Phi, psi and omega in degrees: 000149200266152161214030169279115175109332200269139173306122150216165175238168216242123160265101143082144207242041172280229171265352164280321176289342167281336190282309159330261163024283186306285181306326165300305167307308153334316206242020166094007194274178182243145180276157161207155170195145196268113200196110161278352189281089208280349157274336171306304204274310159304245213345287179329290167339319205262357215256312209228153209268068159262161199302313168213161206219083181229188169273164193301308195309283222312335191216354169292032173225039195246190190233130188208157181294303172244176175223149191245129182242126140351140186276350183267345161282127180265160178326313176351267107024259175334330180092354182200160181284167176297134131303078126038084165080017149211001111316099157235204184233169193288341152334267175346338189248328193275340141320285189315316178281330230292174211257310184241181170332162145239158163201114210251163205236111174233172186149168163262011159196155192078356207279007178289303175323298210295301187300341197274304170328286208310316185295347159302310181289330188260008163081141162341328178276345171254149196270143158259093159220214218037247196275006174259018159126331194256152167256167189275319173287010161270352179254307172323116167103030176247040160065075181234147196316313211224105162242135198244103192244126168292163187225083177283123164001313180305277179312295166357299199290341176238039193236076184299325190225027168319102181218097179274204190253348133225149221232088205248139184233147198272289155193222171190109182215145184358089197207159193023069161266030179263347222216280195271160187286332184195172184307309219274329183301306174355279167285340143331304197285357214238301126026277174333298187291350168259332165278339162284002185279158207258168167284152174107322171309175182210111197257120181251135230209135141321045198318348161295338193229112207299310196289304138053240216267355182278345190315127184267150181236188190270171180278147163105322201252137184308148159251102197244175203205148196219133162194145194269319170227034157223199188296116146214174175303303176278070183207169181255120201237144217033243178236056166156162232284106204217152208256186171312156158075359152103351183314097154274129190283296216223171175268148163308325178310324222244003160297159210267346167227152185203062160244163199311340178281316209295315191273320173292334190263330161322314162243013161288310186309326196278311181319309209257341139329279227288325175290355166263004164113329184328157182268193175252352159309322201272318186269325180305328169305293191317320204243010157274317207286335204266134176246010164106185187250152167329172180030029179234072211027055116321091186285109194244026173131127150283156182175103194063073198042351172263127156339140146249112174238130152267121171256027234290286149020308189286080184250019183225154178281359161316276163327285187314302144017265163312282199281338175290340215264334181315325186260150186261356242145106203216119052039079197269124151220131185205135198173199177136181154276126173277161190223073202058342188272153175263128175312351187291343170311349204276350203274009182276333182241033174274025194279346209278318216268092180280347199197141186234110213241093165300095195267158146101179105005292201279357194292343169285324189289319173268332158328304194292347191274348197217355160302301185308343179242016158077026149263130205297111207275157156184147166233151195266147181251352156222197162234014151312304179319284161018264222275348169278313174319311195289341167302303174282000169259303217300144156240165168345099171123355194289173165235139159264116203237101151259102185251110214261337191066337202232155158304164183267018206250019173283329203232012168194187197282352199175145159333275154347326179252346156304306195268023178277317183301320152302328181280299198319319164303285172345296173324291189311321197275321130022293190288309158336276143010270180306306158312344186248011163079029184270202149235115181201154183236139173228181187125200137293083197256135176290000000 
């Protein structure tokens, strides 16, 4: 698409709207931007020649060739429903510019793992963006083999003709409702990215997960299936990893993680590698070597036999769950800003929980939930407090587990600076440790 001379305007500057940004000014367009954030806007002014700099009220009703929305914004928010080609999102845009395949990862968990796998599997020459931190219209369109773009429920919803050449999805389970009107817009927005695919595409699909494996496709578009206990293209069968055609890659043994989230974003990845083409040399490495991601049941230190994991990445009680159920004994801190969502998944693994330590906004809803079934509760005014509480219950062999359930922005900016504030404590208390003759190892640990 040409976008030299047309006016558009960019709503709101994060990193997708910094990514728009980039990509407009390449390709010629004349700017405007939308920012309620009134140090955002100063900074912006000085960075880019834009035509007009207001607030989202101040200029969204004005007449523009695009309008580019941010993913954190809603039709709501905007004030209108999506325009069909002339409201999108920087997905979108970053479709329009891109060079090569695309091939997206959406879910309500795992789709970072998964896209980080593939892209892995798919060698140097494939781009890793969209919702796993770089954007996609700021990368589209550099000649890269491949771009493996995660797809969050947000971007989808301003992605009118978004259609890569396959499409994988994770799973589904309650999650920012907070954003959307309901479970079913939810799923609607996650929907989307499989009714638009074109023929000749290819939709990878969670045969475990009833909502899933129900997903209706297009006439024309393939179907592969993943399942951890049953009949799929893709699954474990005994003890490894085995393909279409009865094809075994690797023994289970021989990952580089290997617990059921572990083996599931394992054979998605491999799924959605292999229909791009990937080698198979190539994916068994990947998936000897690979040891998980930052915040992501990230194991950050022993220190007097007890485990320290950042799970910070577990920002749905879903998620969070999924990494207490990873452990036989867990020292749980959790908490946060909610997101609409209910707490009650933790109660499926408290058999798992000895003690329960309350961060956040959210630090009462979880406490009282695990008061009620007679484990012993206390909530933290920071998360120094956290990992000092959580210390004095855990004994030997325990893990002090932050898997939070809830988003970070009551006490910080984002997933990612929660789980730098735990390990750093964690660290410090290590060091501590060790000078009082204690024991502890930090680093990465296996």
């Amino acid at each position: 698409m040409n976008f030299r001379g047309a006016r558009v305007l960019v709503v709101g500057l994060g990193v997708s709207g910094s990514g728009a940004v980039d990509a407009l000014v390449r390709a010629g367009a004349r700017l405007s931007l939308a920012e309620d954030r009134e140090e955002v806007r100063a900074i912006a002014a000085t960075r880019v020649a834009f035509e007009r700099v207001d607030t989202v009220s101040g200029l969204i009703d004005d007449a523009w060739d695009l309008i580019v929305v941010s993913p954190g914004i809603s039709p709501e928010q905007l004030g209108r429903q999506p325009e069909v080609g002339r409201v999108i999102g920087e997905l979108e845009l970053g479709w329009l510019l891109a060079d090569a395949p695309v091939s997206a990862i959406t879910g309500t968990n795992g789709k970072t793992t998964v896209a980080t796998l593939t892209a892995m599997m798919l060698g140097p020459d494939a781009r890793l963006c969209g919702n796993a931190g770089v954007s996609f219209a700021a990368v589209a369109g550099s000649g890269a083999s491949r771009y493996v773009v995660e797809a969050s429920s947000f971007q989808l919803t301003w992605a009118p003709t978004f259609s890569p050449a396959s499409a994988s999805w994770t799973n589904f389970t309650p999650d920012h409702l907070d954003w959307h009107q309901d479970i079913e817009s939810y799923r609607l927005a996650k929907t989307k990215l499989f009714t638009q695919l074109r023929e000749g595409s290819v939709a990878l699909l969670n045969a475990d997960d009833p909502v899933v494996a129900a997903t209706p496709l297009p006439d024309g578009v393939g179907r592969r299936t993943f399942s951890l206990t049953g009949p799929a293209d893709y699954r474990v069968y005994g003890d490894e990893l085995v393909g279409p055609g009865d094809k075994v890659l690797m023994p289970v043994a021989s990952l580089g993680r290997s617990g059921p989230v572990d083996l599931a974003n394992a054979l998605l990845a491999w799924a959605t590698a292999a229909v791009a083409g990937a080698e198979e040399d190539r994916v068994r490495t990947t998936l000897a070597e690979f040891t998980g991601l930052e915040h992501r049941q990230e194991r950050v230190a022993v220190v007097d036999e007890v485990l320290y994991v950042n799970d910070s990445k577990a920002t749905t009680p879903v998620a969070a769950a999924a990494g207490v159920n990873s452990f036989a004994h867990v020292v749980l801190i959790a908490g946060g800003q909610g997101k609409g969502l209910s707490f009650e998944p933790y109660l499926a693994v408290a058999d798992h929980v000895r003690a329960v330590i309350g961060i956040g906004e959210c630090a009462g809803m979880v406490v009282e939930l695990f008061r009620e079934i007679g484990t012993p509760t206390q909530i933290a005014k920071s998360m120094t407090e956290a990992v000092d509480l959580a210390s004095r219950r855990a004994l030997p062999g325990d893990v002090v587990l932050l898997a939070p359930g809830a988003t970070s922005f009551d006490w910080y900016r984002n997933y990612q600076e929660r789980g730098e504030d735990f390990k750093a404590i964690v660290h410090r208390l290590a060091q501590s440790r060790s000078r009082d003759g204690g024991s502890s190892s930090v680093g990465h640990v296996r």
